[in-house]
Coordinates of C-alpha atoms in Angstrom, one line a residue:
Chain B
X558 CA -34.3 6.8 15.3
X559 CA -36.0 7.0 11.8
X560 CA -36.2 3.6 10.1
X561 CA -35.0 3.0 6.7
X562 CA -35.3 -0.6 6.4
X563 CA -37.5 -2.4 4.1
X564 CA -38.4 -6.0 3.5
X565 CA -37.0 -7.6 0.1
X566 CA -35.7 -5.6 -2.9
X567 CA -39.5 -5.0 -4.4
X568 CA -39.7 -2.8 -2.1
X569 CA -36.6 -1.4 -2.3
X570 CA -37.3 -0.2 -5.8
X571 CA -40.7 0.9 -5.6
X572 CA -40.9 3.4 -7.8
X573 CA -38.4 2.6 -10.6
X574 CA -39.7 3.5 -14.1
X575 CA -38.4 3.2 -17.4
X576 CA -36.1 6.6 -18.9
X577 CA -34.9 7.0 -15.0
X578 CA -31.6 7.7 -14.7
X579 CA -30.0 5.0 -11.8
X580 CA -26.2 5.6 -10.3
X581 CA -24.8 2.2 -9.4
X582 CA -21.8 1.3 -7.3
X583 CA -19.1 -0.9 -7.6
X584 CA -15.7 -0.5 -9.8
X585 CA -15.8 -3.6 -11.6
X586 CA -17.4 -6.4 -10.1
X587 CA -16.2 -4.9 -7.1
X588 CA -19.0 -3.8 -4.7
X589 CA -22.0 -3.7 -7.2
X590 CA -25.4 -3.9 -5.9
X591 CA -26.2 -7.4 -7.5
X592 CA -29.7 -7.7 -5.6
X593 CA -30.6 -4.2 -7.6
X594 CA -29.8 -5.4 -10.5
X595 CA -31.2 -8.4 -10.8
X596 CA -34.7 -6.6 -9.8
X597 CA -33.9 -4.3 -12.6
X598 CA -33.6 -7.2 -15.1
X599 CA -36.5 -8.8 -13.7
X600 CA -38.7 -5.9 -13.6
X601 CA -37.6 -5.2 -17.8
X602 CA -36.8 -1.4 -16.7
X603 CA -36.5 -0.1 -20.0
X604 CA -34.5 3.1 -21.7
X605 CA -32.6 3.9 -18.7
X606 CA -29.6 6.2 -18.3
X607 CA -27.2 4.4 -16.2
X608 CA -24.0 6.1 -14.2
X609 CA -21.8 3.2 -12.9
X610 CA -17.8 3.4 -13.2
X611 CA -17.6 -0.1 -15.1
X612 CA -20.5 -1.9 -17.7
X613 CA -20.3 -5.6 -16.0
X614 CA -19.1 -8.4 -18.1
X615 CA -21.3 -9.7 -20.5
X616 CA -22.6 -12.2 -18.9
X617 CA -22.9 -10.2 -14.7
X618 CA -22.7 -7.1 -13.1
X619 CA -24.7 -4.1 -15.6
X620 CA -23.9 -6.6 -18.5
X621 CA -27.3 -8.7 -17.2
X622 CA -28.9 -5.3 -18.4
X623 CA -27.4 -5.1 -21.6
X624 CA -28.3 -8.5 -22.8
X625 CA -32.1 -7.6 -22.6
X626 CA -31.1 -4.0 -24.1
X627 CA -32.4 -2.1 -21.0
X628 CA -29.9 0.9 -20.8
X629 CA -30.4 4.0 -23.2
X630 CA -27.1 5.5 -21.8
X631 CA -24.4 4.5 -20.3
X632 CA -22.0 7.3 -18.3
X633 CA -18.8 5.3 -17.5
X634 CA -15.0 5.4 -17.3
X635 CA -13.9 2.2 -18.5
X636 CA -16.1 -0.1 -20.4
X637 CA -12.9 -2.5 -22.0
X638 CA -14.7 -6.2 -20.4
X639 CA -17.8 -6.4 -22.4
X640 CA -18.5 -7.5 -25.6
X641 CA -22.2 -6.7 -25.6
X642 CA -21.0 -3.3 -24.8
X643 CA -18.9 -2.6 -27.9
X644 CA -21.3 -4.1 -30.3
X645 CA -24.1 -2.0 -28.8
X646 CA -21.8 1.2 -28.7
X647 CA -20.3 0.8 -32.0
X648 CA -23.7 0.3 -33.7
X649 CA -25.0 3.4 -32.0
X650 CA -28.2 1.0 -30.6
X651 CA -26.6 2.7 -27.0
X652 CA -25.7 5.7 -26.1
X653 CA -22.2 6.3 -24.2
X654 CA -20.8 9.1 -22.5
X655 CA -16.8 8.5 -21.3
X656 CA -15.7 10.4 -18.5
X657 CA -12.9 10.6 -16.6
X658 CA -13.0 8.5 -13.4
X659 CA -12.1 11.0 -10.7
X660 CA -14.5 13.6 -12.6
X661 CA -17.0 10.9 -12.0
X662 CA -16.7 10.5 -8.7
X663 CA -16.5 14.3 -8.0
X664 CA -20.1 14.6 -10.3
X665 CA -21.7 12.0 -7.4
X666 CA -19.7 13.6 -4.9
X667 CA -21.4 17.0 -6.2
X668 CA -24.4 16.5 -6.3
X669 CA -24.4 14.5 -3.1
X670 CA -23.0 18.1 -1.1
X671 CA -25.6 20.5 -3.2
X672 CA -22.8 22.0 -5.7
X673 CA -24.4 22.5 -9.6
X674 CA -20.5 22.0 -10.6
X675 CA -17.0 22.2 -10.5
X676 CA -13.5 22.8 -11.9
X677 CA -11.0 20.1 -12.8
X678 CA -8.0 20.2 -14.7
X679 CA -9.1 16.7 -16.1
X680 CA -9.5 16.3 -19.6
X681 CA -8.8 19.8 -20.4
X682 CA -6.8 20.2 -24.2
X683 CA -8.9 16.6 -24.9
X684 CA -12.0 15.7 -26.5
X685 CA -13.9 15.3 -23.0
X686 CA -13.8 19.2 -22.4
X687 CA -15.1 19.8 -25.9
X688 CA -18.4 22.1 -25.4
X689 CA -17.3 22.9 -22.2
X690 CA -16.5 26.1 -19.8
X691 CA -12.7 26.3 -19.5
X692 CA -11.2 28.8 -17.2
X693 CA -7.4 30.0 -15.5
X694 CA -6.8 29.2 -12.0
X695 CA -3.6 30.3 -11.2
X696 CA -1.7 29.7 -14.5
X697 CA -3.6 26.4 -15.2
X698 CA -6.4 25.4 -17.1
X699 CA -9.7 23.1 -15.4
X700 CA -12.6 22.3 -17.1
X701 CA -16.3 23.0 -15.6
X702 CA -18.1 19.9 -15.0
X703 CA -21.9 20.1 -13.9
X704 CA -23.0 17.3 -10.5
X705 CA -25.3 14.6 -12.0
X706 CA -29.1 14.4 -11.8
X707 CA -30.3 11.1 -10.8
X708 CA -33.5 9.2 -9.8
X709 CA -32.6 6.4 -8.0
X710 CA -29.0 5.5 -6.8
X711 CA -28.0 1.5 -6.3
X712 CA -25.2 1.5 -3.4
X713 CA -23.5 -2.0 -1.8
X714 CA -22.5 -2.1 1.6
X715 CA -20.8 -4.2 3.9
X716 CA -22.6 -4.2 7.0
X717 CA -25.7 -1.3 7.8
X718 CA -28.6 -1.1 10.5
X719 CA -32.1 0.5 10.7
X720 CA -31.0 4.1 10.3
X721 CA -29.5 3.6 7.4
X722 CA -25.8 4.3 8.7
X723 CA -23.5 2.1 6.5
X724 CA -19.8 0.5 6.8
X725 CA -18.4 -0.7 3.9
X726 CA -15.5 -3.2 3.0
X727 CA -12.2 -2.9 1.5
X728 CA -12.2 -2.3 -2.0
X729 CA -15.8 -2.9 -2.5
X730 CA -16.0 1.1 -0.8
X731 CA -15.3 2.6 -4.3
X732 CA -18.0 5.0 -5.6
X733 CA -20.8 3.4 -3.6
X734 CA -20.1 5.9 -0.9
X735 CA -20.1 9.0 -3.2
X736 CA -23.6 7.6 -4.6
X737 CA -25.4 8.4 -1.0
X738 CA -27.3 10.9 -0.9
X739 CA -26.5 11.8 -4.6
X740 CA -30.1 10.9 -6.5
X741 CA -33.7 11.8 -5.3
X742 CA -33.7 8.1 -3.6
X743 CA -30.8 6.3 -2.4
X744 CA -31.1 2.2 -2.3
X745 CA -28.4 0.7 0.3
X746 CA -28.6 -3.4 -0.2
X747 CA -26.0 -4.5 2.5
X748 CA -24.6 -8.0 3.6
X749 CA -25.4 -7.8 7.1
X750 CA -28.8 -6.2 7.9
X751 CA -28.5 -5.3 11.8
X752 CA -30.3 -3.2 14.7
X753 CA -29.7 0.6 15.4
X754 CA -27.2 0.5 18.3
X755 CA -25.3 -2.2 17.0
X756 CA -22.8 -0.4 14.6
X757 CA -20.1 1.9 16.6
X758 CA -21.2 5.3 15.3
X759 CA -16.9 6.1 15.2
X760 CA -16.7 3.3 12.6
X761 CA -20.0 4.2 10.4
X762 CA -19.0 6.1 6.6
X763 CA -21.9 6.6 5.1
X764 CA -24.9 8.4 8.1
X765 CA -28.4 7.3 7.2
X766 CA -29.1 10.5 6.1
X767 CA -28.0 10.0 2.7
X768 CA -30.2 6.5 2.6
X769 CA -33.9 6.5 1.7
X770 CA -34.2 2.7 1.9
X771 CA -32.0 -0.5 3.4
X772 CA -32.7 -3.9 2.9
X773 CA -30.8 -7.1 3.7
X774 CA -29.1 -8.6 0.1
X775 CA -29.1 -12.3 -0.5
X776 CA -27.2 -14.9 -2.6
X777 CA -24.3 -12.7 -3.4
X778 CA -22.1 -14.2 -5.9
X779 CA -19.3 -11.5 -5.6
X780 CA -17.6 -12.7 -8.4
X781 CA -13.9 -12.3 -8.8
X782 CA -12.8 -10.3 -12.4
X783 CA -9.2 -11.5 -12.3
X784 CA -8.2 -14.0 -9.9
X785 CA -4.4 -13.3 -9.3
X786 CA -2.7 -15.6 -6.8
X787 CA 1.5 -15.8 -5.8
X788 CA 3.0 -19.1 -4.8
X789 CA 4.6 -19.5 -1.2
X790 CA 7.9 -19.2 -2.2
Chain X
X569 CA 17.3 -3.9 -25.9
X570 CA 14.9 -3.8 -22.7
X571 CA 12.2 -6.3 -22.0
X572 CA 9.1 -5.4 -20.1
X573 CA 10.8 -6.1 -17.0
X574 CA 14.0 -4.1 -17.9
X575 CA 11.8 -1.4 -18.7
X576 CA 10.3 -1.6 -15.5
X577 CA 13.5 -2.4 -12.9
X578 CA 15.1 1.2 -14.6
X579 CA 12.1 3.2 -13.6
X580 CA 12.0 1.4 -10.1
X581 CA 15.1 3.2 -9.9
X582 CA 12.8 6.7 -10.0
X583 CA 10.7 5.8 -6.8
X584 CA 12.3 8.2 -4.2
X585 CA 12.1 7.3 -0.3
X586 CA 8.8 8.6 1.4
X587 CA 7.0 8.5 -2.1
X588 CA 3.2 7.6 -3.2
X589 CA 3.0 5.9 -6.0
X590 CA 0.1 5.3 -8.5
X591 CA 1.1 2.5 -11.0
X592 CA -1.0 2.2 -14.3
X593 CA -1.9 -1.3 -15.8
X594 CA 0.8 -3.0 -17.5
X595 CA 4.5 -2.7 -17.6
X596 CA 4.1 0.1 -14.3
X597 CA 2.3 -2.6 -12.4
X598 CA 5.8 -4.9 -12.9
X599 CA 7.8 -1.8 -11.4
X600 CA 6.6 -2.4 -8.0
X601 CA 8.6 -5.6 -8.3
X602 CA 11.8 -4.0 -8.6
X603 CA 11.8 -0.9 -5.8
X604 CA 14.6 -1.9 -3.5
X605 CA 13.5 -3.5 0.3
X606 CA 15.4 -0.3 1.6
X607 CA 12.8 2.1 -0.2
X608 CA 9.8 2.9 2.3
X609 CA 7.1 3.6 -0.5
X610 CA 3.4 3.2 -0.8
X611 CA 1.4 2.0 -4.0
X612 CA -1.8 3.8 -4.7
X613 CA -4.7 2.1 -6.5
X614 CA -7.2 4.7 -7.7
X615 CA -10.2 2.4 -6.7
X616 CA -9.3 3.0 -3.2
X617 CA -6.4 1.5 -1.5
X618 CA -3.4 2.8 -0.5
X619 CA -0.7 0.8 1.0
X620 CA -1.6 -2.2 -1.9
X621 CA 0.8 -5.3 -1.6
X622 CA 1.6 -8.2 -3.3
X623 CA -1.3 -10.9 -4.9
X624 CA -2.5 -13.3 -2.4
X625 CA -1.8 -16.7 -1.7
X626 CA -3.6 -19.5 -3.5
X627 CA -7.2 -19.8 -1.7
X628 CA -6.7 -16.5 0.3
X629 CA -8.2 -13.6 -2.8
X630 CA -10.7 -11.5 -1.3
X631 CA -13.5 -10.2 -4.3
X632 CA -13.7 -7.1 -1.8
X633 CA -9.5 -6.4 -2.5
X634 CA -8.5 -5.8 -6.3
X635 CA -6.5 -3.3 -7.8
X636 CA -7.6 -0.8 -10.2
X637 CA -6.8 -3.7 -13.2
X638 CA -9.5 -5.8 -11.2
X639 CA -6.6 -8.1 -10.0
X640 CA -6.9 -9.4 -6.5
X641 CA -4.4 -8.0 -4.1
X642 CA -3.3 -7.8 -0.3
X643 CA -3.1 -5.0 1.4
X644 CA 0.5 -4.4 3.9
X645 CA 0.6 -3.3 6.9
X646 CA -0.7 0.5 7.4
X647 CA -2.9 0.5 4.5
X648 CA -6.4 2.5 3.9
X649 CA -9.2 2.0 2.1
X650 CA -11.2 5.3 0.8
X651 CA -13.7 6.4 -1.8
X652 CA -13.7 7.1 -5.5
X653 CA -13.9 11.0 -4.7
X654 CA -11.0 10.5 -1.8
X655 CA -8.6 8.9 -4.3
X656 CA -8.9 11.4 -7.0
X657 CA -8.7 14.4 -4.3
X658 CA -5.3 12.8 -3.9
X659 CA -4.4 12.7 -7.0
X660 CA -5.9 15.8 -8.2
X661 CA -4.6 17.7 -5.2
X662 CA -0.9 16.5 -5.9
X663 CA -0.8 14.4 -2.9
X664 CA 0.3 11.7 -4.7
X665 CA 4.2 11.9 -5.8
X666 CA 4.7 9.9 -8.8
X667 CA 2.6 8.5 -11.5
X668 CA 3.8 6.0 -13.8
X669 CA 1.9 4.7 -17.0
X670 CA 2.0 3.5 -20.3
X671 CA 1.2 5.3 -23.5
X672 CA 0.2 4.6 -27.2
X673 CA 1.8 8.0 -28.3
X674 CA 4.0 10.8 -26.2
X675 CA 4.2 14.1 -28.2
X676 CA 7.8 16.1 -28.0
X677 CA 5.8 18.7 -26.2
X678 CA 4.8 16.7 -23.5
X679 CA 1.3 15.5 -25.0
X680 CA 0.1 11.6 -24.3
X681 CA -2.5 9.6 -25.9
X682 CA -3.3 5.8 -24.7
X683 CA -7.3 5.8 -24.4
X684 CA -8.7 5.6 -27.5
X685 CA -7.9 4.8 -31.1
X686 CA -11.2 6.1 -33.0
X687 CA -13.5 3.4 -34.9
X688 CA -11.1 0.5 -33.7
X689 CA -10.6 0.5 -29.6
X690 CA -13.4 2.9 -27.4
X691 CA -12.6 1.2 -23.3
X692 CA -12.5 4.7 -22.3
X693 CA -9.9 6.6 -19.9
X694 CA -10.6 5.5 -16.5
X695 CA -8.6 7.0 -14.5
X696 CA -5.7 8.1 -16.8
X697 CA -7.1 11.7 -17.4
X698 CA -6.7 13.0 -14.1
X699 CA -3.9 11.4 -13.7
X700 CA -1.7 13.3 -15.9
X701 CA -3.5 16.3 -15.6
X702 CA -2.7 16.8 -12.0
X703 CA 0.8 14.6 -12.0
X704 CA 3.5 16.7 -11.1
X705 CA 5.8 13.8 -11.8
X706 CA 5.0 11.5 -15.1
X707 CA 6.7 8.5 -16.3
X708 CA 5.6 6.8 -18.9
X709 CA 6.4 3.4 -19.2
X710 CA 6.0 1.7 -23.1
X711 CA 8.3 0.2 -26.3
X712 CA 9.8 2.8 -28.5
X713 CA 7.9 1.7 -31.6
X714 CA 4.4 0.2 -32.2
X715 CA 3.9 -3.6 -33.7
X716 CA 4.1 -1.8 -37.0
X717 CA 7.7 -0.5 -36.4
X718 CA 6.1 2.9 -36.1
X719 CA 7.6 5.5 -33.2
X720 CA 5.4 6.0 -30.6
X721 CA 8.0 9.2 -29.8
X722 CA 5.9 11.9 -32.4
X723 CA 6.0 15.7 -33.1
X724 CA 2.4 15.5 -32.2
X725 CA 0.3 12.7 -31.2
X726 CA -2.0 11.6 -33.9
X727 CA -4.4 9.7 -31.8
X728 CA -7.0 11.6 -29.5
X729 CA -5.6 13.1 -26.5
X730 CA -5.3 11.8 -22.7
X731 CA -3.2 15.1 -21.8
X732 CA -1.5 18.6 -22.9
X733 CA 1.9 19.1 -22.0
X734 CA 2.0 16.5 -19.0
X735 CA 4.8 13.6 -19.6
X736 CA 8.1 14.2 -18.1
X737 CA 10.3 11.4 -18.7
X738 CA 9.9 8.3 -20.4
X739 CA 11.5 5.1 -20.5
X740 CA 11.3 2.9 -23.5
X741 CA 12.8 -0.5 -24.5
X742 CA 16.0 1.6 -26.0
X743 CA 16.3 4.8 -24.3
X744 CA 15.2 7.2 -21.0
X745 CA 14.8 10.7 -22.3
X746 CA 13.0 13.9 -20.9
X747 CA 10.6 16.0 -22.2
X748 CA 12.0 19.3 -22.2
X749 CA 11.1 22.5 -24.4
X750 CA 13.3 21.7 -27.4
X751 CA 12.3 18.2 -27.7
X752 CA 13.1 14.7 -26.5
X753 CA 16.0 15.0 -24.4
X754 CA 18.5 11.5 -24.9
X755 CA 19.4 11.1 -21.1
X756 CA 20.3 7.1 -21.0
X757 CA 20.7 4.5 -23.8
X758 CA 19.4 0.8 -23.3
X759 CA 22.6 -1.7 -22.5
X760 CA 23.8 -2.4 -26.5
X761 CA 21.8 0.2 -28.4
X762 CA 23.5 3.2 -30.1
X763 CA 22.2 6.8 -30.2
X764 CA 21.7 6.4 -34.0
X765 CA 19.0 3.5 -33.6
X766 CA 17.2 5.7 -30.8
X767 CA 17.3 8.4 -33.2
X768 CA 15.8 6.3 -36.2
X769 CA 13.1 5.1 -33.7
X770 CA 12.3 8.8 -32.5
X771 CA 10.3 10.4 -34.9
X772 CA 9.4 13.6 -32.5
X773 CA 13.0 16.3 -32.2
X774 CA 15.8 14.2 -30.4
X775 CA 18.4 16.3 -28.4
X776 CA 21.1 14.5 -27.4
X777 CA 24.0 16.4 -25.8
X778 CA 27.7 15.3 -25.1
X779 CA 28.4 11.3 -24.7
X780 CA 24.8 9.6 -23.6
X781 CA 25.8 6.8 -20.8
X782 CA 24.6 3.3 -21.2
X783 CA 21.9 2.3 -18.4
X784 CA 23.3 1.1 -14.7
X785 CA 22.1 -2.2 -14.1

């Protein structure tokens, strides 16, 4: 067995430098690695190019970066929840590259299986495919998108052991998975930390492979974006 | 006139037996609402669940279980959970039978708009863009005119682009019409509105052949 783990999150993100370019996980508030980011706050990581489907709020999630003005760039689908966000975009102190959200995943999912890019009919006839290859596959039109080049990626998992090998939960599974494997370092944080042998290999998604680094998370907040509730009849 | 929920209960009446369904946020979310109990059908959230139900009870929301709005949800009986890159290779690769969403503009030649309005409103696409670009099957769900009074029914869209030549049918708060190569094809009126309103309304070609029925309750 090759061990993965590591102690705290300083260790985890050994390495970090300002300008890097981090993926993070998590679609919404949904599955983000909050341990990572807090380091990344507390560490004033400057000028970095951030790939994460959402921006936070502006007061969790990536939003904790934007307070301090720590992202250069920001390569999302949907950024309609922050404030911070607009006001940095719209006075150009931020950089911000829309794309669409299945082309995002497909650009981790890339680079993660070694392909330099891809066809998608996505966003083709729109401003997204501006600049960009266009070809005919079988009397349709797709757009070529290159995979992403990351340093570092920031994944949350539900449960993972010593390998590496992580199982993730509901909803929270989102893009984190797609993020393995898909930078030069992958950074798993995961909610129950436990010994190889434990996990049923049948019910593992992500092999250790694609993880450089595990470490147990703590004080997860997990907060809720919009709390939606029905009444018993 | 149609409300929201009008709106909403006619295109329920789209959702075919043994169909996927991807809702968008808004008035498509209230269409799940209406789809008769005899209709076997599965709701698609593009941040990874298929097989989404209702929202939970009081105390029982999960943060791991939202919907692509970042509503908490349940998930019924026989749902899955899957990644980013799994939802979109269902969507991309048509496995997915019917997408409904809501528009700021829909172009007479099929075109939609309803991500960005420049200097103004920049929350990006999500996951609307390869939504409509892979969508065999389009309805978009949204009022006939804007706040302003303005029709959202154009020649050409004037606002950037989501998708080329994608929408199929739409229902509005007046009217379900079809895009077809002539232009907006009057299929249904809404119960007490006449074909000359829908027309004023429509600013993109209206076609209407023969008598247009009045909407089925």
């Amino acid at each position: 067995m090759i061990r993965k783990t590591v102690d705290n999150v300083q260790e985890a993100l050994e390495g970090v430098k300002d300008g890097m370019t981090f993926m993070l996980g998590g679609f919404g508030l949904c599955g983000i690695p909050e341990n990572a980011i807090s380091e990344l706050v507390r560490l004033v990581i400057k000028d970095i190019t951030c790939i994460s489907n959402n921006a936070g709020v502006d007061d969790f999630g990536l939003g904790l970066l934007l307070q301090k003005h720590q992202i250069k760039k920001m390569i999302a689908s949907y950024v309609g929840e922050n404030k911070e966000f607009e006001r940095q975009m719209l006075t150009g102190e931020m950089e911000v590259e829309l794309t669409p959200q299945g082309t995002l995943a497909q650009k981790c999912q890339a680079a993660q299986g070694g392909f330099p890019a891809f066809y998608t009919p996505a966003g083709y006839g729109t401003e997204v495919a501006e600049g960009k290859e266009t070809r005919e596959f079988n009397g349709k039109m797709y757009v070529l998108e290159e995979a992403f080049k990351a340093d570092f990626s920031f994944v949350k998992a539900w449960k993972g052991d010593e390998a590496g090998n992580l199982i993730f939960k509901g909803t929270a599974r989102n893009f984190n998975p797609c993020m393995c494997g898909s930078a030069k370092i992958t950074v798993a944080e995961v909610e129950e930390l436990v010994p190889a042998g434990e996990l049923d290999p049948n019910e593992i998604h992500i092999p250790g492979i694609f993880v450089q680094r595990i470490f147990q998370g703590k004080d997860y907040e997990k907060r809720i974006e919009q709390k939606t509730v029905r009444k018993h009849n | 006139m149609l409300d929201k929920n009008g709106i909403a209960r006619r295109i329920a009446k789209e959702v075919k037996n043994g169909y996927y369904v991807n809702l968008g946020i808004g008035i498509p979310t209230l269409v799940a609402n209406f789809v008769r109990d005899d209709i076997d059908v599965e709701f698609q959230s593009e941040n990874g669940i298929l097989g989404m139900g209702p929202f939970p009870f009081e105390g029982e929301e999960d943060a791991d279980l939202i919907n692509a709005g970042k509503q908490t949800i349940t998930a019924l009986p026989g749902a899955s959970f899957f990644d980013s890159a799994t939802s979109f290779a269902m969507i991309r690769g048509r496995h997915v039978d019917l997408t409904i969403l809501g528009a700021m503009e829909v172009a007479e030649n099929g075109d939609i708009a309803n991500w960005k309005i420049p200097g103004k409103m920049v929350k990006g696409m999500g996951g609307a863009m390869d939504l409509v670009a892979s969508a065999e099957n389009i309805i978009v769900a949204m009022m006939h005119t804007n706040r302003a009074g303005e029709s959202k029914l154009l020649k050409r869209c004037s606002l950037p682009l989501t998708g080329v030549g994608c929408v199929t049918k739409i229902v509005t708060n007046l009217a379900v019409l079809e895009v077809t190569s002539n232009g907006f094809l009057l299929k249904e009126r809404a119960p007490g509105v006449t074909v000359e309103e829908i027309r004023n309304a429509t600013e993109g070609v209206l076609v209407v052949e023969g008598e247009v029925p009045e909407m089925e309750d």
